Coordinates of C-alpha atoms in Angstrom, one line a residue:
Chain A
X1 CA -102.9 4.0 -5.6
X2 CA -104.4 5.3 -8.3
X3 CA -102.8 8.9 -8.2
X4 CA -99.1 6.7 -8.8
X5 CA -101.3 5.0 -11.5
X6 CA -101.5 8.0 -13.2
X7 CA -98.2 9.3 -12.4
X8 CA -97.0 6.5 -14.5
X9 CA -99.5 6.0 -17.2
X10 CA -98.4 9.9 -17.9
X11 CA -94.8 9.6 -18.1
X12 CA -95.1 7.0 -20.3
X13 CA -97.4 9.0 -22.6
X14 CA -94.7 11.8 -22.4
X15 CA -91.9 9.9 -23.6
X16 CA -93.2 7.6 -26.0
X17 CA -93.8 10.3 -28.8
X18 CA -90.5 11.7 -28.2
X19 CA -88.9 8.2 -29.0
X20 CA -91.0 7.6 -32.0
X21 CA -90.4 11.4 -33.4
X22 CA -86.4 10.6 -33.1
X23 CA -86.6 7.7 -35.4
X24 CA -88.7 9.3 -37.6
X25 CA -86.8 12.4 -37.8
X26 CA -83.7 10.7 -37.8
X27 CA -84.5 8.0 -39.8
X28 CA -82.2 6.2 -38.0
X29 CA -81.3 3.2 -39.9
X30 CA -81.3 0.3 -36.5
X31 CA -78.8 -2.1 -38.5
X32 CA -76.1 0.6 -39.5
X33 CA -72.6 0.0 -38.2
X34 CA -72.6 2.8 -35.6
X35 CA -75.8 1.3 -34.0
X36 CA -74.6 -2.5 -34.4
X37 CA -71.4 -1.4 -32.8
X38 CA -73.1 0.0 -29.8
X39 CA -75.3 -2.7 -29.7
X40 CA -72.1 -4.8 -28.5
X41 CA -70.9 -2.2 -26.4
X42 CA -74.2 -2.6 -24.9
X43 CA -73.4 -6.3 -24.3
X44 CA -69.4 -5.8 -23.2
X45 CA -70.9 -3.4 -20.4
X46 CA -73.4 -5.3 -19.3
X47 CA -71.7 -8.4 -18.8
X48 CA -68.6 -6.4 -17.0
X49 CA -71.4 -4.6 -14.7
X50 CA -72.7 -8.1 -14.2
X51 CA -69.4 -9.7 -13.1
X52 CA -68.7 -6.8 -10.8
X53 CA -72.1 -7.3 -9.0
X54 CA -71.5 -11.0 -8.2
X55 CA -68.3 -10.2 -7.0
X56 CA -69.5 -7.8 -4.6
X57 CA -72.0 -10.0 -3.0
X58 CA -69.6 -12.4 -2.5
X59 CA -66.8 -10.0 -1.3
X60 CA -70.1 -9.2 1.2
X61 CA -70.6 -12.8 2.2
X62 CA -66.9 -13.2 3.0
X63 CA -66.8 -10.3 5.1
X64 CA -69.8 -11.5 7.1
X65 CA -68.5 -14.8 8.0
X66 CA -65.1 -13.6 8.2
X67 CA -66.5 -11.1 10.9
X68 CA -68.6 -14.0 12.7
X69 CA -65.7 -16.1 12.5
X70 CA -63.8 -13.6 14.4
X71 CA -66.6 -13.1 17.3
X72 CA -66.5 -16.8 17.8
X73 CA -62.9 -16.7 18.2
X74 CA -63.2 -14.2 21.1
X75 CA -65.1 -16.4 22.5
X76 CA -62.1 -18.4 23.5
X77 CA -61.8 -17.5 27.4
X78 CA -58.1 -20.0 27.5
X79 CA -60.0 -22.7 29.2
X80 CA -61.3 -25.8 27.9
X81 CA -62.9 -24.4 24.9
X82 CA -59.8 -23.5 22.9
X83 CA -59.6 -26.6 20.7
X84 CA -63.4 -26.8 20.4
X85 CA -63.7 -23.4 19.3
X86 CA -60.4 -23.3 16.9
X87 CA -62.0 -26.8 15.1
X88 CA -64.8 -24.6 14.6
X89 CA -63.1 -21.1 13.5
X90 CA -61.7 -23.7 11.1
X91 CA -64.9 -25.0 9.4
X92 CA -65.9 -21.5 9.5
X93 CA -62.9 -20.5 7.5
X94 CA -63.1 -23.2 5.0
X95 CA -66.8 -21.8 4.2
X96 CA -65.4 -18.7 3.6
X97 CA -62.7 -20.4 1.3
X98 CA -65.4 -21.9 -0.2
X99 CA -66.8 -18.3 -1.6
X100 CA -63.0 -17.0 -2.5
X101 CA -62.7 -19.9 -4.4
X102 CA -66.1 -18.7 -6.8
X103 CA -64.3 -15.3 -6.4
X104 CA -61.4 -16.8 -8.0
X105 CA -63.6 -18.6 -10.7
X106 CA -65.6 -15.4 -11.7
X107 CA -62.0 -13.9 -12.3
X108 CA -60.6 -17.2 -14.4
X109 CA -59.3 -15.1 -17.3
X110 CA -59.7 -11.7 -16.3
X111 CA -57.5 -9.1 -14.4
X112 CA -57.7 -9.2 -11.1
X113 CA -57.3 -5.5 -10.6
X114 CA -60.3 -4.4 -13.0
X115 CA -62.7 -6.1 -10.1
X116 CA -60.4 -5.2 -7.5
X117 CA -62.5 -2.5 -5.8
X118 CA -65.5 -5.6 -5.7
X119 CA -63.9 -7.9 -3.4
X120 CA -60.9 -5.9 -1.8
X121 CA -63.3 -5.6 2.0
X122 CA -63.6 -9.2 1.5
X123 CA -60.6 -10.3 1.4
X124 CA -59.3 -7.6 4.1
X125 CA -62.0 -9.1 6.4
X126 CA -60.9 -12.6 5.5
X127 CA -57.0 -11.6 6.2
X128 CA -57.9 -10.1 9.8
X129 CA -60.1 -13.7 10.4
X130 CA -57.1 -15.5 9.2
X131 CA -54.3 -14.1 11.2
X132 CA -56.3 -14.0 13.9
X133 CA -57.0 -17.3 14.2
X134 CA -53.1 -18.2 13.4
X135 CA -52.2 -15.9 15.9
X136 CA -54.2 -17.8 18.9
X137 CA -52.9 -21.0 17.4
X138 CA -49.4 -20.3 16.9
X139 CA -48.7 -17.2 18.5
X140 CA -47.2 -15.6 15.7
X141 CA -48.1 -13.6 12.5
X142 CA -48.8 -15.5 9.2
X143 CA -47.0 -14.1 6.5
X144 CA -48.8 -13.2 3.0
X145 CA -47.2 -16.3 1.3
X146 CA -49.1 -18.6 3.9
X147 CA -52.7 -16.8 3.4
X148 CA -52.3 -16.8 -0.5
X149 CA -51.2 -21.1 -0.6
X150 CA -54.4 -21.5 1.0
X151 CA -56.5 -19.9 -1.9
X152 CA -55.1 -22.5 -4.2
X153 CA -58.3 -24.4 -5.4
X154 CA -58.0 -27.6 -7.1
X155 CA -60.7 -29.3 -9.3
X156 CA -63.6 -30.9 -7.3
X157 CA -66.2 -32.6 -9.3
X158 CA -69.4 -32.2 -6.9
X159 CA -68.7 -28.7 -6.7
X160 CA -68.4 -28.3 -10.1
X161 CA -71.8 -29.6 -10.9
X162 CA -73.2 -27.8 -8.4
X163 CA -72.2 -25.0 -9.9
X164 CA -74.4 -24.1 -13.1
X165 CA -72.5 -20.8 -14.0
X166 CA -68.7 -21.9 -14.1
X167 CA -67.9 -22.7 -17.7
X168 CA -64.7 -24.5 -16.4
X169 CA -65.0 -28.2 -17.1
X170 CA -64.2 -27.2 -21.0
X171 CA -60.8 -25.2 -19.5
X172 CA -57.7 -27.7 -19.2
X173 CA -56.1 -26.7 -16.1
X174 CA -58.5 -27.0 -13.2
X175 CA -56.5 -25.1 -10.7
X176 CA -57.5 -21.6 -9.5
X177 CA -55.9 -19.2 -7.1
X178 CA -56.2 -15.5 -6.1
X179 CA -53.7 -13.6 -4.9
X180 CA -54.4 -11.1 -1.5
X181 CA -52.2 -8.3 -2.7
X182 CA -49.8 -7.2 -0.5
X183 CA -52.0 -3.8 0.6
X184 CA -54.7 -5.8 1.2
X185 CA -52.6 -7.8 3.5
X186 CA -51.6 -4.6 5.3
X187 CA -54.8 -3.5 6.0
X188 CA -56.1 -7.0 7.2
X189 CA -53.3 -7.0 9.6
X190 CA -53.9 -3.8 10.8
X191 CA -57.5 -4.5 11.8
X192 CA -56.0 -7.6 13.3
X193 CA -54.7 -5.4 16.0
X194 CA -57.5 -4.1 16.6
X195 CA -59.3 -7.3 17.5
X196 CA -56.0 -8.1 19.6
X197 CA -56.3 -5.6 21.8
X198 CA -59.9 -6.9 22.8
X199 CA -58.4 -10.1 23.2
X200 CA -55.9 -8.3 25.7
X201 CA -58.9 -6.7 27.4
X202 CA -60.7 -9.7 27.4
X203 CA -58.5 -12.0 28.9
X204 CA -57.1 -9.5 31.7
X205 CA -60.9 -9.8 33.1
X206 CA -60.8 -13.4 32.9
X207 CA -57.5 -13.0 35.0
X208 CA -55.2 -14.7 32.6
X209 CA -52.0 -13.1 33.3
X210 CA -49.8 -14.2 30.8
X211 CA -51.9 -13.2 27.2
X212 CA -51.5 -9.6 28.0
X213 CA -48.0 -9.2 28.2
X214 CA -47.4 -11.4 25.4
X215 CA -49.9 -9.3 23.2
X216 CA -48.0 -6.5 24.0
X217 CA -44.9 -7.9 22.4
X218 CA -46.4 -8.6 19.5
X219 CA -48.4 -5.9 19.2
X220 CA -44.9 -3.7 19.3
X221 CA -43.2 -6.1 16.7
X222 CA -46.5 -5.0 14.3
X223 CA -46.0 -1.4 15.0
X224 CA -42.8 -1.5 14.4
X225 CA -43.2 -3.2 11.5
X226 CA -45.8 -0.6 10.2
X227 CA -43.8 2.7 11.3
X228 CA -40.9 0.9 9.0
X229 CA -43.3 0.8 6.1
X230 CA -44.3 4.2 6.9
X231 CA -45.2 6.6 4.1
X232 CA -44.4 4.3 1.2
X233 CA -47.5 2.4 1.4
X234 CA -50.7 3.9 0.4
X235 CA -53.3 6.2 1.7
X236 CA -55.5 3.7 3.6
X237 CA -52.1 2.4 5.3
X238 CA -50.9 5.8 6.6
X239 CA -54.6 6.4 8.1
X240 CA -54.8 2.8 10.3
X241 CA -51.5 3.7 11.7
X242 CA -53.2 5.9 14.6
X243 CA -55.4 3.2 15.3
X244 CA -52.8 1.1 15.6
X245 CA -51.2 3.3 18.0
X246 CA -54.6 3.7 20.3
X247 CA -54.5 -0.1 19.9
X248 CA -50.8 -0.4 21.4
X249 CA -51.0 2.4 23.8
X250 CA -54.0 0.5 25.5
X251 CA -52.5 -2.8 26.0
X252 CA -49.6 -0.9 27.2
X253 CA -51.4 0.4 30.1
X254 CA -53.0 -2.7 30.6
X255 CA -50.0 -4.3 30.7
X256 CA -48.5 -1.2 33.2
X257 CA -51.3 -1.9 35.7
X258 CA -50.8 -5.1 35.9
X259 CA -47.2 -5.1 36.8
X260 CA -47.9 -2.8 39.4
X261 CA -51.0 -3.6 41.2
X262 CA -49.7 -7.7 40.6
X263 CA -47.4 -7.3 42.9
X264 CA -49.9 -5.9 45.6
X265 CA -52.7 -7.9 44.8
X266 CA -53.2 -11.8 45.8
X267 CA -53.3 -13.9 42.6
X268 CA -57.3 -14.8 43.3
X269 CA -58.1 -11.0 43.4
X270 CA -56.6 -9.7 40.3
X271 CA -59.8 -10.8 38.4
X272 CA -61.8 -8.5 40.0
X273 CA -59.3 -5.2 40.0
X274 CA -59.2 -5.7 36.3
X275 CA -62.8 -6.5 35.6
X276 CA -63.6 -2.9 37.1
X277 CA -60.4 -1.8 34.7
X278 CA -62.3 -3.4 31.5
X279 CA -65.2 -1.2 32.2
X280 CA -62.8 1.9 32.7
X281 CA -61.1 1.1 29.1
X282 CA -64.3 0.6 27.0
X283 CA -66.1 4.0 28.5
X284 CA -63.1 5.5 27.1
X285 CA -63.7 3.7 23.8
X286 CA -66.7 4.8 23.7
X287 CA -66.1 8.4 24.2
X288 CA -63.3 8.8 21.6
Chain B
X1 CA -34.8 -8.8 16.0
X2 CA -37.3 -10.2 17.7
X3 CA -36.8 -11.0 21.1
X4 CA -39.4 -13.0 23.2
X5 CA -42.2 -13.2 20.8
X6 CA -40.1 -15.5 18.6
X7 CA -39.1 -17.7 21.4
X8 CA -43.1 -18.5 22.1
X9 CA -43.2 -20.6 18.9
X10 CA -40.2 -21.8 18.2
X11 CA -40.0 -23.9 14.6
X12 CA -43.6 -22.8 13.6
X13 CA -42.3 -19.3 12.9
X14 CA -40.2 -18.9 9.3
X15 CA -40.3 -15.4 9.1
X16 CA -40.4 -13.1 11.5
X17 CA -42.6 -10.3 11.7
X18 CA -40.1 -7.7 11.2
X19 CA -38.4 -9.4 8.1
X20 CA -42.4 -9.8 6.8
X21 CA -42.6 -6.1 7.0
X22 CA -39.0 -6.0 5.4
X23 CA -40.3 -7.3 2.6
X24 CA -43.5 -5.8 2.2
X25 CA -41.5 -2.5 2.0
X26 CA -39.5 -3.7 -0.8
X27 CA -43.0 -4.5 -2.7
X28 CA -44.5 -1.1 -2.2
X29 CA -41.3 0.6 -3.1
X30 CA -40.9 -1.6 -6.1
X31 CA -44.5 -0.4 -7.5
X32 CA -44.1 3.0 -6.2
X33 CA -41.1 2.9 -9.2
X34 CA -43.3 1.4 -11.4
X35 CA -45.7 4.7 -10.8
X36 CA -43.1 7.1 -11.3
X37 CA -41.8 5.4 -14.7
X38 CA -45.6 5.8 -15.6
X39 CA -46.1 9.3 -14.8
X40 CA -43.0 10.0 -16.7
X41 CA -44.0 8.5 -19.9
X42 CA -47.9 9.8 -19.1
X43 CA -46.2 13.4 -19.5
X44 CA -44.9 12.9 -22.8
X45 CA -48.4 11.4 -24.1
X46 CA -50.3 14.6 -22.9
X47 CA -47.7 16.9 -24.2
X48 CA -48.4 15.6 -27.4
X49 CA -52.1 15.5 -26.8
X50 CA -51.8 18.9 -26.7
X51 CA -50.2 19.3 -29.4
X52 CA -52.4 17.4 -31.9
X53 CA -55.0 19.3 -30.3
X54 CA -53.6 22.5 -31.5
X55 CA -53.5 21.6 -34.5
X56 CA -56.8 20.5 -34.9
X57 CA -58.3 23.4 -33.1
X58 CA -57.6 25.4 -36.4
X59 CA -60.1 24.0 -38.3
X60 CA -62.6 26.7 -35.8
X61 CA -61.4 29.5 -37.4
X62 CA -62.6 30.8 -40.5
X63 CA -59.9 30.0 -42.4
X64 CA -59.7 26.6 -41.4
X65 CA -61.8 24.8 -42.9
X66 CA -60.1 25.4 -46.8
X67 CA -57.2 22.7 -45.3
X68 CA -58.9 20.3 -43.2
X69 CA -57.2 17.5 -45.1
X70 CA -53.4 19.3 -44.3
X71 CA -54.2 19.5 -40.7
X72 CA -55.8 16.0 -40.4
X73 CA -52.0 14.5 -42.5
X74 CA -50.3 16.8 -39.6
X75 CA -52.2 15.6 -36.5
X76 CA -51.7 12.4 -37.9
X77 CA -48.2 12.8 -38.3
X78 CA -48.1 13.3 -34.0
X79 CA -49.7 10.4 -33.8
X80 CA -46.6 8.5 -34.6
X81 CA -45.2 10.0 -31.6
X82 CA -48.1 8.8 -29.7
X83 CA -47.6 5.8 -30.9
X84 CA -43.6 5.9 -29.6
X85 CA -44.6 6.8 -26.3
X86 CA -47.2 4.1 -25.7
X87 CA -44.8 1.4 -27.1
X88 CA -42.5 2.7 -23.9
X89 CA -45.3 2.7 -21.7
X90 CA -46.1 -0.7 -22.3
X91 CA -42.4 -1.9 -21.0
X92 CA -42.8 -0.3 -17.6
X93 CA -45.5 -2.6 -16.0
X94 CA -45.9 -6.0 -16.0
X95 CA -48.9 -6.8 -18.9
X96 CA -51.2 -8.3 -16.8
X97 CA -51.3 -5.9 -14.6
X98 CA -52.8 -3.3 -16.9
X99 CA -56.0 -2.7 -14.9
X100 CA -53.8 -1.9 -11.6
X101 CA -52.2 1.3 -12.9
X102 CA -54.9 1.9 -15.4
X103 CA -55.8 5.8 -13.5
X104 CA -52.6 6.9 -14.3
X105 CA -53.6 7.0 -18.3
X106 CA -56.4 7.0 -18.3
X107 CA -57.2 10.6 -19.0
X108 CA -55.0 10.9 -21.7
X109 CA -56.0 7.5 -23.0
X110 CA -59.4 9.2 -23.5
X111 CA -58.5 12.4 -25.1
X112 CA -56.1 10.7 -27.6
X113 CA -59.5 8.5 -28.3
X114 CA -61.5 11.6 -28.9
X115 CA -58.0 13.2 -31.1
X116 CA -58.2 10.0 -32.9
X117 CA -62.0 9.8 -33.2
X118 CA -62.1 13.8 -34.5
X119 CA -59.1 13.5 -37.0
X120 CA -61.2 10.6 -38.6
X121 CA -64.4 12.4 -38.1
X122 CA -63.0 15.5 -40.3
X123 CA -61.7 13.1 -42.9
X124 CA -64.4 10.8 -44.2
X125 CA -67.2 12.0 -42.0
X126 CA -67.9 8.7 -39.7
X127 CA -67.2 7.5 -36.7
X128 CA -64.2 5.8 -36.0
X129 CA -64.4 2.3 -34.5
X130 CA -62.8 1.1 -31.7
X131 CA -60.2 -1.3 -34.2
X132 CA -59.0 1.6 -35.5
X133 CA -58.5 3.7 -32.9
X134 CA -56.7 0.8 -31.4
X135 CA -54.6 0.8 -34.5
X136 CA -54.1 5.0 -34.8
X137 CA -52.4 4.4 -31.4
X138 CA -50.4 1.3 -31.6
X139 CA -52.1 -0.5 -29.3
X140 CA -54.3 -3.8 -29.1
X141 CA -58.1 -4.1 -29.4
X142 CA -58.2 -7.3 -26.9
X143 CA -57.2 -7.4 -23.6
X144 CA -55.5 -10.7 -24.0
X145 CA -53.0 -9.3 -26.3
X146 CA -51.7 -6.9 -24.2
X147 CA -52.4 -2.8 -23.4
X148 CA -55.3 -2.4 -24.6
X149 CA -58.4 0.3 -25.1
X150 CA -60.9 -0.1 -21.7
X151 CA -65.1 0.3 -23.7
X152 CA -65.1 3.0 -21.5
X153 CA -62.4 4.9 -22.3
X154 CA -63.6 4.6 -25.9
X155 CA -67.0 5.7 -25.2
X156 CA -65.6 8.6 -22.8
X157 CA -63.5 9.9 -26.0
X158 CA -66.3 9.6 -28.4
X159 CA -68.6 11.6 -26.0
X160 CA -65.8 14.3 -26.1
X161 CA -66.0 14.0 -29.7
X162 CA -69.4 15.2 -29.8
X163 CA -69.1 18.1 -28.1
X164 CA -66.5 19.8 -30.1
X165 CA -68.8 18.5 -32.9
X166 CA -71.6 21.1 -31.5
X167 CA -68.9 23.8 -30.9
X168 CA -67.7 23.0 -34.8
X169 CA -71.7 23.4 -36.2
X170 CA -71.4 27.0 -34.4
X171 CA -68.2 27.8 -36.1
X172 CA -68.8 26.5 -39.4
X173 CA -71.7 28.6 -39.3
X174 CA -70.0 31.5 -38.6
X175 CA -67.8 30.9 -41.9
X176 CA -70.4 30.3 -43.9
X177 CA -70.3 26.7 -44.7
X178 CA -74.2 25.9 -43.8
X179 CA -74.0 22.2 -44.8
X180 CA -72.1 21.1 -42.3
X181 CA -74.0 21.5 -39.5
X182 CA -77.1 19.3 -40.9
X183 CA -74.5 16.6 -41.4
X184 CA -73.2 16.8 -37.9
X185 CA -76.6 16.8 -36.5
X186 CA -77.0 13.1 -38.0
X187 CA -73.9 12.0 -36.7
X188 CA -75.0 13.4 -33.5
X189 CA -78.6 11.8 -33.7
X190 CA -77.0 8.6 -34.5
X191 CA -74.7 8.6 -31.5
X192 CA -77.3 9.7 -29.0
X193 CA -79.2 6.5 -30.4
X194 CA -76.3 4.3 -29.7
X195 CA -75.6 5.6 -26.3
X196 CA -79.4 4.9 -25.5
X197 CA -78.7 1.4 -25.8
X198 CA -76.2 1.6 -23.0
X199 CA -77.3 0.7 -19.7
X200 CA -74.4 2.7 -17.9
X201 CA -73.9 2.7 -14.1
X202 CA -73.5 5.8 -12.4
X203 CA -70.3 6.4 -12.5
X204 CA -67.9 8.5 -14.4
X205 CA -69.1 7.6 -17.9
X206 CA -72.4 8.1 -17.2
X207 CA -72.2 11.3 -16.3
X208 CA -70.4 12.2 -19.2
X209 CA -73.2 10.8 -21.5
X210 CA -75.9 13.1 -19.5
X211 CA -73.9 16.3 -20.8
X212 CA -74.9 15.0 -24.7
X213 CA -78.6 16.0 -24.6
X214 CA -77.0 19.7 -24.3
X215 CA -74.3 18.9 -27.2
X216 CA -77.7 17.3 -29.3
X217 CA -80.0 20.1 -28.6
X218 CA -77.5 22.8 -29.4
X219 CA -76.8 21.4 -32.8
X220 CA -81.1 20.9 -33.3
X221 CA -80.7 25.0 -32.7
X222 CA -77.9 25.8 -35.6
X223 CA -80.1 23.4 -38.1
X224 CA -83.2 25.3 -37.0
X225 CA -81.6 29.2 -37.0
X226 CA -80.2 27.7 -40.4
X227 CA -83.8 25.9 -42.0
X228 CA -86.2 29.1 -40.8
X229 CA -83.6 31.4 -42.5
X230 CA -83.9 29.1 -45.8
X231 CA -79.8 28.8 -45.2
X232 CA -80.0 24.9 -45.5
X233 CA -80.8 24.2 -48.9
X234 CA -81.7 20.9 -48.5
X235 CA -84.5 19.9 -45.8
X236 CA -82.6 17.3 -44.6
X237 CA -84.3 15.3 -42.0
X238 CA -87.0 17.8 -41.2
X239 CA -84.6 18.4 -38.2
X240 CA -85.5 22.1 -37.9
X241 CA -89.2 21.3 -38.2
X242 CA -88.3 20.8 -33.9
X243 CA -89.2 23.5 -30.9

């Protein structure tokens, strides 16, 4: 304790002289123009560094209760739990449309790209919760246009009062959206497929017989769709491709197995053949 | 297209997936356009980036420093041409989207700051604001208006700026004109204050601003080889009374 005591009390010794020789020497004048300049770069910065902060504690937030969001919906084992469990994937989602919307406010007036990096996992979190959830519901993919109607906020007074930092009520229009940009989308969607292929595991080893085969549709029509995009996309788009592949190739199998051992196998017994198989498949996820 | 999977859902589905994936393509290629457009008219800027700083590079050699004010009226002369270029960069992208492809000028943004920055430097001694840098270029100072000057980029080219200051202290030295160097070490001082006030994060810009100490301290050693030798005929400061 009193070793770091010192530590301290002699740094600060060292570098206070050092600060008072350099205005002495350079009799630097505190109001000239280069100092008063700096002084509100010094403000521009900090605000900026301030902004991006917030945004990526929220972008955190969102990607935590997208993620829990998502566990809950796995939960959904296609008995009598589906509409319990999608009523409350749905609360859970509004919550998280809750934070986008401050996302959006913090960005009222400022280019979205600047703070992109801040909130970009977020909203690719949020994405794969999304389309997940549409998926089990509808069985289908939801298209970009869909996600990005739903993060149109409108003007609602409690919030706004709860709210102590949103300078808003003086602004005009009280509308304020955010737009998922289309890589963002791609990359949500591409995790999607990822939490699909559990989905296809999971259900084969409740002995639902019907998910797999229709996950294994859709799960082509997505790769598809990807190997069309191909190159053109970016980096990041490219590199989930091979998982998307692992991801397809497994349900395949699945898939595979149980059109041939189906056919050999009574109906009640299948469960079991393919809760050994589930075991099989996640060893192997294991290892690679 | 689709077989099966469409006929699970039938009315709910607008779009298939394969036509969503269409026309995602079409949005990436669109942008990857946009890019190339860019890195076209990016090419142009740096060629004449490079060519202002040829011109300025003169004012090094011995010789140099008789015309500053000739080479200053030429470098500004390129500066029109700077100017041209970033008038036809501003009609490839979309205005609000400035911050999206901001990387791909971003360099050259910064060393035309610092060309800018150094051509006013050698003309009235001071440093040039970020206004008129804005103006030197043909661009706008607020982001509202349209392409603007990113703070950081300014402060990137203004800490570019000081290191060819310490290289010019050396030089001028070399050709004899021992004033100069006290007057740069002032600037410097003043600018080293300034950034102090900055709290940077640690990215790019702050590791720029560590490399000044070395820029400051090598100008502290021309004004104190200069005051021991009783070259500076002034005692300006009492900077060489130092180390």
């Amino acid at each position: 304790m009193s070793s770091k005591e010192g530590g301290f009390r002699k740094r600060k010794h060292d570098s206070f002289p050092h600060g008072q020789r350099r205005e002495e020497k350079d009799s630097i004048n505190f109001s000239s123009s280069i100092m008063t300049s700096f002084k509100m770069f010094q403000l521009e910065l900090d605000t900026r560094h301030d902004k991006y902060e917030r945004l990526v504690k929220l972008s955190r937030d969102i990607t935590i209760e997208s993620k829990r969001t998502i566990f809950l919906l796995h939960r959904i084992s296609s008995a009598s739990n589906v509409e319990e469990i999608l009523t409350e994937s749905e609360v859970k989602l509004d919550l998280v449309r809750q934070k986008i919307k401050q996302v959006a406010q913090e960005l009222m007036g400022e280019d979205m790209h600047q703070y992109h990096r801040a909130i970009s996992p977020g909203l690719q979190e949020y994405v794969e919760a999304v389309s997940f959830q549409y998926f089990i519901k509808t069985r289908s993919l939801i298209s970009l246009e869909d996600i990005n109607k739903q993060l149109i906020f409108t003007e609602d007074i409690k919030e706004e009062e709860r709210k102590p930092s949103s300078d808003s009520p003086n602004k005009e229009n009280n509308t304020w959206n955010i737009k998922v940009t289309p890589v963002d989308y791609l990359l949500g969607v591409a995790d999607l497929t990822g939490e699909l292929m559990r989905m296809c595991i999971n259900s084969v080893g409740n002995g639902d017989i019907d998910t797999p085969f229709e996950l294994s549709q859709f799960l082509c029509e997505i790769y598809d769709g990807f190997s069309y995009i191909g190159n053109t996309g970016p980096y990041e788009v490219s590199k989930k491709l091979y998982t998307l592949k692992q991801s397809l190739a497994k349900v395949e199998n699945a898939c595979y197995t149980l059109k041939v051992r189906g056919s050999e196998i009574p109906k009640h017994m299948l469960a079991d053949v393919f809760a050994s198989k589930t075991e099989i498949i996640d060893q192997d996820d294991g290892l690679s | 297209m689709v077989p099966g999977g469409a006929n699970l859902c039938p009315g709910a589905r607008a779009m298939s997936v394969s036509e969503m994936f269409i026309s995602l393509q079409g949005v990436l290629t669109a942008d990857q356009d946009i890019r190339e457009e860019i890195r076209k008219v990016v090419q142009g800027l740096e060629q004449t980036a490079r060519e202002i700083l040829t011109v300025l590079q003169g004012v090094h050699q011995g010789s140099g420093f008789q015309d500053i004010p000739k080479k200053c009226q030429k470098a500004r002369e390129h500066f029109n041409t700077v100017k041209i270029h970033l008038a036809s960069l501003k009609t490839k992208f979309p205005a609000d989207q400035y911050y999206r492809f901001h990387e791909h000028w971003r360099f050259v943004l910064q060393r035309l700051v610092f060309l800018a920055a150094f051509v006013v430097y050698l003309e009235t001694e001071t440093l040039v604001t970020r206004e008129a840098v804005t103006e030197i270029l043909g661009i706008e100072a607020d982001r509202e208006k349209g392409f603007h000057l990113d703070i950081e980029d300014y402060l990137s080219g203004v800490l570019t700026l000081a290191s060819e200051l310490s290289r010019l202290a050396v030089n001028s030295v070399t050709s004899g004109d021992y004033s100069r160097p006290l007057r740069i070490s002032v600037f410097i001082n003043e600018l080293d204050s300034g950034f102090r006030l900055l709290n940077l994060k640690n990215d790019s810009l702050r590791k720029r601003y560590d490399g000044l100490k070395y820029d400051v301290k090598k100008i502290e050693e021309v004004v104190y080889d200069l005051s021991i030798r009783g070259l500076s005929k002034t005692a300006t400061g009492g900077a060489g009374e130092e180390k």
